[in-house]
mmCIF file of C-alpha atoms in Angstrom:
data_model
loop_
_atom_site.group_PDB
_atom_site.id
_atom_site.type_symbol
_atom_site.label_atom_id
_atom_site.label_comp_id
_atom_site.label_asym_id
_atom_site.label_seq_id
_atom_site.Cartn_x
_atom_site.Cartn_y
_atom_site.Cartn_z
ATOM 1 C CA MET A 228 49.309 63.386 230.574
ATOM 2 C CA LYS A 229 46.751 66.192 230.991
ATOM 3 C CA THR A 230 47.700 67.595 227.585
ATOM 4 C CA ARG A 231 47.324 64.174 226.015
ATOM 5 C CA ILE A 232 43.888 63.666 227.566
ATOM 6 C CA LEU A 233 42.665 67.129 226.544
ATOM 7 C CA SER A 234 43.876 66.569 222.979
ATOM 8 C CA ALA A 235 42.053 63.232 222.894
ATOM 9 C CA ILE A 236 38.824 64.865 224.063
ATOM 10 C CA VAL A 237 39.086 67.528 221.359
ATOM 11 C CA MET A 238 39.801 64.905 218.675
ATOM 12 C CA ILE A 239 36.809 62.833 219.748
ATOM 13 C CA ALA A 240 34.554 65.910 219.876
ATOM 14 C CA VAL A 241 35.465 66.756 216.261
ATOM 15 C CA PHE A 242 35.727 63.271 214.774
ATOM 16 C CA ILE A 243 32.669 61.496 216.205
ATOM 17 C CA PRO A 244 29.996 63.975 214.966
ATOM 18 C CA LEU A 245 31.505 63.963 211.464
ATOM 19 C CA LEU A 246 31.702 60.178 211.547
ATOM 20 C CA VAL A 247 28.021 59.946 212.461
ATOM 21 C CA ILE A 248 26.991 62.515 209.825
ATOM 22 C CA GLY A 249 29.042 60.774 207.132
ATOM 23 C CA GLY A 250 28.613 61.778 203.498
ATOM 24 C CA LYS A 251 30.420 64.775 202.044
ATOM 25 C CA PRO A 252 31.348 66.391 205.402
ATOM 26 C CA PHE A 253 33.139 63.233 206.531
ATOM 27 C CA ALA A 254 34.778 62.756 203.118
ATOM 28 C CA ILE A 255 36.075 66.335 203.098
ATOM 29 C CA PHE A 256 37.355 66.007 206.664
ATOM 30 C CA MET A 257 39.169 62.755 205.896
ATOM 31 C CA THR A 258 40.652 64.280 202.738
ATOM 32 C CA LEU A 259 41.997 67.161 204.814
ATOM 33 C CA LEU A 260 43.544 64.615 207.179
ATOM 34 C CA ALA A 261 45.024 62.812 204.174
ATOM 35 C CA LEU A 262 46.624 66.062 203.016
ATOM 36 C CA VAL A 263 48.096 66.603 206.470
ATOM 37 C CA GLY A 264 49.295 62.996 206.471
ATOM 38 C CA LEU A 265 50.988 63.523 203.117
ATOM 39 C CA TYR A 266 52.577 66.725 204.397
ATOM 40 C CA GLU A 267 53.940 64.826 207.412
ATOM 41 C CA ILE A 268 55.471 62.002 205.423
ATOM 42 C CA LEU A 269 56.966 64.396 202.862
ATOM 43 C CA HIS A 270 58.222 66.724 205.593
ATOM 44 C CA ILE A 271 59.960 63.914 207.428
ATOM 45 C CA ARG A 272 61.630 62.886 204.159
ATOM 46 C CA GLU A 273 62.638 66.470 203.447
ATOM 47 C CA SER A 274 64.695 66.500 206.623
ATOM 48 C CA ARG A 275 67.301 64.964 204.323
ATOM 49 C CA LYS A 276 66.452 66.345 200.899
ATOM 50 C CA GLU A 277 63.761 68.713 199.630
ATOM 51 C CA PHE A 278 61.415 67.954 196.760
ATOM 52 C CA PRO A 279 60.825 70.482 193.954
ATOM 53 C CA LEU A 280 57.811 72.642 194.816
ATOM 54 C CA MET A 281 55.826 71.693 191.710
ATOM 55 C CA MET A 282 56.212 67.982 192.462
ATOM 56 C CA LYS A 283 54.862 68.484 195.968
ATOM 57 C CA ILE A 284 51.901 70.484 194.667
ATOM 58 C CA PHE A 285 51.084 67.731 192.210
ATOM 59 C CA ALA A 286 51.339 65.130 194.999
ATOM 60 C CA TYR A 287 48.797 67.033 197.106
ATOM 61 C CA LEU A 288 46.414 67.291 194.157
ATOM 62 C CA MET A 289 46.673 63.567 193.506
ATOM 63 C CA VAL A 290 45.952 62.727 197.142
ATOM 64 C CA VAL A 291 42.786 64.829 196.958
ATOM 65 C CA PHE A 292 41.804 62.929 193.833
ATOM 66 C CA PHE A 293 42.426 59.523 195.409
ATOM 67 C CA SER A 294 40.732 60.351 198.698
ATOM 68 C CA MET A 295 37.577 61.691 197.047
ATOM 69 C CA THR A 296 37.287 58.926 194.429
ATOM 70 C CA ASN A 297 33.833 57.293 194.671
ATOM 71 C CA PHE A 298 33.236 59.109 197.960
ATOM 72 C CA LYS A 299 29.473 58.943 197.350
ATOM 73 C CA SER A 300 29.485 55.217 196.644
ATOM 74 C CA ILE A 301 27.571 52.968 199.047
ATOM 75 C CA GLU A 302 29.177 49.845 197.560
ATOM 76 C CA PHE A 303 32.388 48.531 199.038
ATOM 77 C CA LEU A 304 34.374 48.772 195.828
ATOM 78 C CA TYR A 305 37.631 50.512 195.024
ATOM 79 C CA ASN A 306 38.096 51.159 191.335
ATOM 80 C CA VAL A 307 40.867 53.307 189.918
ATOM 81 C CA ASP A 308 41.148 53.989 186.215
ATOM 82 C CA TYR A 309 44.448 52.547 184.960
ATOM 83 C CA ARG A 310 44.801 55.585 182.729
ATOM 84 C CA VAL A 311 44.959 57.715 185.848
ATOM 85 C CA MET A 312 47.518 55.374 187.395
ATOM 86 C CA ALA A 313 49.624 55.545 184.262
ATOM 87 C CA PHE A 314 49.375 59.333 184.248
ATOM 88 C CA ILE A 315 50.547 59.557 187.863
ATOM 89 C CA ILE A 316 53.530 57.287 187.273
ATOM 90 C CA PHE A 317 54.470 59.217 184.142
ATOM 91 C CA ALA A 318 53.965 62.592 185.810
ATOM 92 C CA PHE A 319 56.321 61.771 188.670
ATOM 93 C CA LEU A 320 58.970 59.997 186.596
ATOM 94 C CA ALA A 321 59.143 62.211 183.492
ATOM 95 C CA PRO A 322 60.242 65.387 185.325
ATOM 96 C CA MET A 323 63.591 63.713 186.025
ATOM 97 C CA VAL A 324 64.440 64.270 182.378
ATOM 98 C CA PHE A 325 63.315 67.889 182.276
ATOM 99 C CA ILE A 326 64.849 68.859 185.599
ATOM 100 C CA ASN A 327 68.014 67.072 184.497
ATOM 101 C CA ASP A 328 69.654 67.388 187.907
ATOM 102 C CA THR A 329 69.731 64.333 190.180
ATOM 103 C CA LYS A 330 70.650 66.525 193.135
ATOM 104 C CA LYS A 331 67.294 68.290 192.810
ATOM 105 C CA TYR A 332 65.098 65.393 191.683
ATOM 106 C CA ASN A 333 65.982 61.751 191.069
ATOM 107 C CA LEU A 334 64.521 58.249 190.887
ATOM 108 C CA ASN A 335 64.362 57.847 194.661
ATOM 109 C CA ASP A 336 62.421 61.100 194.933
ATOM 110 C CA SER A 337 59.921 60.134 192.235
ATOM 111 C CA LEU A 338 59.296 56.643 193.635
ATOM 112 C CA PHE A 339 58.879 58.060 197.146
ATOM 113 C CA LEU A 340 56.242 60.498 195.862
ATOM 114 C CA ILE A 341 54.420 57.809 193.873
ATOM 115 C CA GLY A 342 54.368 55.484 196.882
ATOM 116 C CA SER A 343 53.288 58.210 199.296
ATOM 117 C CA VAL A 344 50.427 59.392 197.070
ATOM 118 C CA LEU A 345 49.115 55.873 196.504
ATOM 119 C CA PHE A 346 49.507 54.803 200.132
ATOM 120 C CA ILE A 347 47.951 57.862 201.762
ATOM 121 C CA GLY A 348 45.294 58.465 199.100
ATOM 122 C CA MET A 349 44.054 54.888 198.943
ATOM 123 C CA SER A 350 44.084 54.410 202.733
ATOM 124 C CA PHE A 351 41.958 57.431 203.533
ATOM 125 C CA ASN A 352 39.673 56.694 200.598
ATOM 126 C CA LEU A 353 39.029 53.236 201.999
ATOM 127 C CA LEU A 354 38.049 54.783 205.321
ATOM 128 C CA ILE A 355 35.599 57.065 203.491
ATOM 129 C CA ILE A 356 34.123 54.184 201.485
ATOM 130 C CA THR A 357 33.860 52.007 204.605
ATOM 131 C CA ARG A 358 31.854 54.769 206.316
ATOM 132 C CA ASN A 359 29.598 55.161 203.274
ATOM 133 C CA TYR A 360 29.032 51.427 203.130
ATOM 134 C CA ASP A 361 27.932 51.201 206.757
ATOM 135 C CA LEU A 362 28.703 53.193 209.897
ATOM 136 C CA SER A 363 28.827 49.986 211.942
ATOM 137 C CA TYR A 364 31.706 48.616 209.852
ATOM 138 C CA ILE A 365 33.997 51.563 210.455
ATOM 139 C CA LEU A 366 33.051 51.478 214.147
ATOM 140 C CA TYR A 367 34.092 47.830 214.157
ATOM 141 C CA LEU A 368 37.487 48.757 212.696
ATOM 142 C CA LEU A 369 37.927 51.677 215.085
ATOM 143 C CA LEU A 370 37.079 49.433 218.041
ATOM 144 C CA ILE A 371 39.725 46.946 216.962
ATOM 145 C CA THR A 372 42.468 49.551 216.796
ATOM 146 C CA THR A 373 41.392 51.632 219.806
ATOM 147 C CA ILE A 374 40.867 48.740 222.207
ATOM 148 C CA THR A 375 43.983 46.944 220.975
ATOM 149 C CA ASP A 376 46.185 50.034 221.366
ATOM 150 C CA THR A 377 44.732 50.928 224.765
ATOM 151 C CA PHE A 378 45.081 47.498 226.340
ATOM 152 C CA ALA A 379 48.457 46.871 224.706
ATOM 153 C CA LEU A 380 49.660 50.004 226.483
ATOM 154 C CA PHE A 381 48.197 49.114 229.883
ATOM 155 C CA THR A 382 49.173 45.433 229.697
ATOM 156 C CA GLY A 383 52.701 46.380 228.737
ATOM 157 C CA MET A 384 52.925 48.867 231.607
ATOM 158 C CA LEU A 385 51.554 46.411 234.187
ATOM 159 C CA VAL A 386 53.095 43.055 233.279
ATOM 160 C CA GLY A 387 55.290 43.665 230.214
ATOM 161 C CA LYS A 388 58.714 42.061 230.569
ATOM 162 C CA HIS A 389 59.673 40.746 227.149
ATOM 163 C CA LYS A 390 60.522 43.358 224.540
ATOM 164 C CA LEU A 391 58.726 42.924 221.221
ATOM 165 C CA CYS A 392 60.909 44.928 218.834
ATOM 166 C CA PRO A 393 63.397 46.903 220.945
ATOM 167 C CA GLU A 394 65.231 48.307 217.934
ATOM 168 C CA ILE A 395 62.006 49.658 216.464
ATOM 169 C CA SER A 396 59.843 50.547 219.459
ATOM 170 C CA PRO A 397 61.613 50.041 222.809
ATOM 171 C CA LYS A 398 58.461 50.315 224.936
ATOM 172 C CA LYS A 399 56.390 47.656 223.173
ATOM 173 C CA THR A 400 56.282 44.219 224.767
ATOM 174 C CA VAL A 401 55.105 40.737 223.842
ATOM 175 C CA GLU A 402 52.710 40.833 226.779
ATOM 176 C CA GLY A 403 51.307 44.119 225.493
ATOM 177 C CA LEU A 404 50.753 42.641 222.049
ATOM 178 C CA LEU A 405 48.945 39.616 223.486
ATOM 179 C CA GLY A 406 46.856 41.648 225.935
ATOM 180 C CA GLY A 407 45.908 44.200 223.325
ATOM 181 C CA THR A 408 44.995 41.559 220.770
ATOM 182 C CA PHE A 409 42.934 39.579 223.284
ATOM 183 C CA MET A 410 40.845 42.542 224.415
ATOM 184 C CA GLY A 411 40.582 43.953 220.885
ATOM 185 C CA VAL A 412 39.172 40.651 219.686
ATOM 186 C CA ILE A 413 36.740 40.304 222.619
ATOM 187 C CA VAL A 414 35.242 43.805 222.327
ATOM 188 C CA ALA A 415 35.194 44.079 218.522
ATOM 189 C CA THR A 416 33.792 40.554 218.096
ATOM 190 C CA ALA A 417 31.013 41.270 220.589
ATOM 191 C CA PHE A 418 30.183 44.490 218.715
ATOM 192 C CA TYR A 419 30.124 42.708 215.342
ATOM 193 C CA LEU A 420 27.816 39.949 216.609
ATOM 194 C CA THR A 421 25.517 42.429 218.330
ATOM 195 C CA VAL A 422 25.307 45.174 215.715
ATOM 196 C CA ILE A 423 26.408 43.864 212.315
ATOM 197 C CA ASN A 424 25.719 40.140 211.897
ATOM 198 C CA SER A 425 24.818 37.654 214.619
ATOM 199 C CA HIS A 426 24.780 34.695 212.217
ATOM 200 C CA VAL A 427 28.412 34.792 211.142
ATOM 201 C CA SER A 428 30.693 31.911 212.160
ATOM 202 C CA LEU A 429 32.110 32.808 215.573
ATOM 203 C CA VAL A 430 35.402 31.033 214.926
ATOM 204 C CA LEU A 431 35.838 32.765 211.570
ATOM 205 C CA LEU A 432 34.969 36.167 213.039
ATOM 206 C CA ILE A 433 37.460 35.719 215.883
ATOM 207 C CA LEU A 434 40.197 34.729 213.436
ATOM 208 C CA VAL A 435 39.540 37.705 211.157
ATOM 209 C CA THR A 436 39.317 40.142 214.066
ATOM 210 C CA ALA A 437 42.545 38.785 215.550
ATOM 211 C CA ALA A 438 44.244 39.137 212.170
ATOM 212 C CA LEU A 439 43.075 42.752 211.881
ATOM 213 C CA SER A 440 44.244 43.486 215.430
ATOM 214 C CA LEU A 441 47.690 42.120 214.611
ATOM 215 C CA VAL A 442 47.779 44.014 211.317
ATOM 216 C CA GLY A 443 46.974 47.225 213.183
ATOM 217 C CA GLN A 444 49.903 46.639 215.526
ATOM 218 C CA LEU A 445 52.069 45.845 212.521
ATOM 219 C CA GLY A 446 51.085 49.213 211.044
ATOM 220 C CA ASP A 447 52.159 50.932 214.254
ATOM 221 C CA LEU A 448 55.574 49.268 213.992
ATOM 222 C CA VAL A 449 55.960 50.078 210.295
ATOM 223 C CA PHE A 450 55.363 53.761 210.951
ATOM 224 C CA SER A 451 57.769 53.569 213.893
ATOM 225 C CA ILE A 452 60.411 52.223 211.520
ATOM 226 C CA ILE A 453 59.865 55.197 209.224
ATOM 227 C CA LYS A 454 60.255 57.661 212.100
ATOM 228 C CA ARG A 455 63.310 55.901 213.485
ATOM 229 C CA TYR A 456 64.907 55.786 210.019
ATOM 230 C CA TYR A 457 64.635 59.563 209.765
ATOM 231 C CA GLY A 458 65.556 60.133 213.415
ATOM 232 C CA LYS A 459 62.154 61.541 214.432
ATOM 233 C CA LYS A 460 60.034 60.843 217.508
ATOM 234 C CA ASP A 461 56.752 61.912 215.875
ATOM 235 C CA PHE A 462 55.610 62.762 212.361
ATOM 236 C CA SER A 463 54.661 66.242 213.578
ATOM 237 C CA ASN A 464 53.529 68.095 216.690
ATOM 238 C CA LEU A 465 50.093 68.945 215.321
ATOM 239 C CA ILE A 466 48.250 67.154 218.150
ATOM 240 C CA PRO A 467 49.765 68.017 221.549
ATOM 241 C CA GLY A 468 50.725 64.873 223.409
ATOM 242 C CA HIS A 469 49.943 62.626 220.438
ATOM 243 C CA GLY A 470 52.190 63.753 217.596
ATOM 244 C CA GLY A 471 50.817 64.037 214.097
ATOM 245 C CA ILE A 472 47.960 62.613 212.050
ATOM 246 C CA LEU A 473 50.030 59.615 210.967
ATOM 247 C CA ASP A 474 50.958 58.939 214.589
ATOM 248 C CA ARG A 475 47.232 58.571 215.346
ATOM 249 C CA PHE A 476 46.143 56.855 212.142
ATOM 250 C CA ASP A 477 49.020 54.394 211.743
ATOM 251 C CA SER A 478 47.039 51.381 212.964
ATOM 252 C CA ILE A 479 43.674 52.199 211.355
ATOM 253 C CA ILE A 480 45.354 52.792 207.990
ATOM 254 C CA PHE A 481 46.713 49.239 207.938
ATOM 255 C CA VAL A 482 43.475 47.788 209.293
ATOM 256 C CA ALA A 483 41.445 49.552 206.586
ATOM 257 C CA LEU A 484 43.754 48.196 203.888
ATOM 258 C CA ALA A 485 43.503 44.671 205.316
ATOM 259 C CA PHE A 486 39.756 44.747 205.972
ATOM 260 C CA ILE A 487 38.850 44.869 202.308
ATOM 261 C CA LEU A 488 40.625 41.514 201.929
ATOM 262 C CA PHE A 489 38.286 39.931 204.497
ATOM 263 C CA LEU A 490 35.041 41.696 203.589
ATOM 264 C CA GLY A 491 33.693 38.826 201.507
ATOM 265 C CA ILE A 492 34.455 36.316 204.271
ATOM 266 C CA ILE A 493 32.587 37.723 207.265
#
């Protein structure tokens, strides 16, 4: 527990100042985290089969490109040139022909790389754009995930009796989900009304915040499925007591992806 707390203090001490500063320093930091996240998801996959070195290098380059796209923009827009998308798909699929060895590189490998690059790159880019748009918005999202995760843990420990998804995450309970969602909604809604917009419909805001809280918990479970599928407890041991970057960013990644769907509503 002490190791976990110390790691959390270090993470906060590094992350919060960069979050407040924003701009290029925050974008570069988040891109570095995206690269680590890509490494973790590729590494966990390579426990079964390695990717060709050149394909991995290209994947890292593409994640940098995605993460830094429009990183200076103050508008909440995400635009990707379809020519770039077509190039990425072609660049990961075409090598199958030239390598001409399905044991080294096959369709499953190429689709996994395409999906990983798009998923990681777009997710971290959305976090960068959200920060550029307004610091208060990313604080709102972080409050949802942090409060939800914290109170889901404590509620589950104190009164949790009914398992939520025992085959995926044995420790999660229905009571934890409800307690985490309730407190996440209360705190994040109060922050939104106080700091961002006091004139928004309270009912609508509660519904959106609850949806984002549930999506964050869904993200946690999805990443747990990935780890369980590959027989791993954590994505890496980069952060003592916490696992890897994807172990810490699993909820916020899903919340960031979902938030853009609700941005025009609240």
